[in-house]
Amino acid sequence: LGFSYNFGENLKSLSLGFLGTMPLARTAYLDTGEPFKPEYYNYRARTQRPQLYTSLSATPLPHFHTAAGVALATNVSSTANYTISSSSGTVSAGRLSTTVKPSAAPYFSFLYDPETWLAGLTVRLPTKYKLDVDIKANARVLGPANDFPMLFQSSSMLYYDPFELDLAGALQLSKSTWATLELDWLQYSKYEPPTMTVTDIGSSVVLKNSVTTSPPFRDIFVPKIGIEHEFYSTTMRFGYFWRPSPVKDSVGSGNLVDPEKHVFSAGAGFDLKKARISERQITLDFHAQYHWLVKNSVTKANGNEAGTAGSNRVGSPGYDVGGRIYGGGLSVTMLF
């Protein structure tokens, strides 16, 4: 759901906007995933969390527009204390304290729009949804006077959207036709994985900490192209982009996979006022999308994740990744 308000030319066309999304099935779904199981990590629960964006824009010069906004996120921090007892005459007890703190990632946009062409730039800082849980447990299994304390920390970067630069240009090919080119750069070399990390912080026995399950990542460029043609009250749109995999390889520890993909889009917009269906400015936009995830064979290296040479890694000797995704949507825009 989105809303924007323009304060008029006297204030340099200052505009305030909000955009929010929320899954219908539940308010939010948070899942750290299994640390070793092969997983298309960029698709797990990506749309199963609420998101809120707010921004301000203005036109300080003719044909030149600027905007700044924030993408809101949340960080969850918890402390859990347990006393687990197996002795008669006693009970097990626990306490959980959780704090949810908001965080914000700014973004900035610039647009220059003469009559027959456009040029724009958007800068997005990383967005992080983090979970931290500190756990203190005492196990009374040999009588009420004998406790075995277990102290460890669990943490996960549930969602991480990397730093991004988007550069785009559009050219008017005819009175009714526009073509758009865009190139995005995403800093995946700084990516923080969603899998849970467990660290011993003072247990009575030495616990083995987690090992990294993140494969090496790299920065990527994503080229995009689109074309739009208007037939009076109807506008047709077609688009394509290629997204290389940010994962360098998956031969070592970790099984987070994100294959190279080609994405094809088609859409149609209907202006109900031009079609004389409504007196109010209402536009219906439909779109359909097809993702082709290019097949890739992963071959695992020798030795397991803990460094034991005589054992195999999870997923050994290897597996194939790839597939298809179908999507679509409808939006309604009304001008008041």
PDB file of C-alpha atoms in Angstrom, residues 82-94 137-147:
ATOM      1  CA  TYR A  82      16.507 -21.825  32.128  1.00  0.00           C
ATOM      2  CA  THR A  83      16.813 -24.167  35.072  1.00  0.00           C
ATOM      3  CA  ILE A  84      16.106 -27.700  33.893  1.00  0.00           C
ATOM      4  CA  SER A  85      15.543 -30.261  36.651  1.00  0.00           C
ATOM      5  CA  SER A  86      14.991 -34.002  36.678  1.00  0.00           C
ATOM      6  CA  SER A  87      14.912 -34.309  40.494  1.00  0.00           C
ATOM      7  CA  SER A  88      11.711 -35.202  42.327  1.00  0.00           C
ATOM      8  CA  GLY A  89      10.139 -32.394  44.318  1.00  0.00           C
ATOM      9  CA  THR A  90      11.459 -29.711  41.947  1.00  0.00           C
ATOM     10  CA  VAL A  91      10.273 -28.162  38.694  1.00  0.00           C
ATOM     11  CA  SER A  92      11.880 -26.784  35.559  1.00  0.00           C
ATOM     12  CA  ALA A  93      11.620 -23.036  35.009  1.00  0.00           C
ATOM     13  CA  GLY A  94      12.638 -20.441  32.480  1.00  0.00           C
ATOM     14  CA  ALA A 137      20.797 -22.882  31.221  1.00  0.00           C
ATOM     15  CA  ASN A 138      21.404 -24.897  34.399  1.00  0.00           C
ATOM     16  CA  ALA A 139      20.730 -28.619  34.221  1.00  0.00           C
ATOM     17  CA  ARG A 140      19.999 -30.381  37.537  1.00  0.00           C
ATOM     18  CA  VAL A 141      20.297 -34.039  36.618  1.00  0.00           C
ATOM     19  CA  LEU A 142      22.253 -35.370  39.638  1.00  0.00           C
ATOM     20  CA  GLY A 143      20.241 -33.788  42.446  1.00  0.00           C
ATOM     21  CA  PRO A 144      19.324 -30.184  43.381  1.00  0.00           C
ATOM     22  CA  ALA A 145      22.851 -29.322  44.494  1.00  0.00           C
ATOM     23  CA  ASN A 146      24.576 -30.174  41.221  1.00  0.00           C
ATOM     24  CA  ASP A 147      24.122 -27.728  38.351  1.00  0.00           C
TER      25      ASP A 147
END
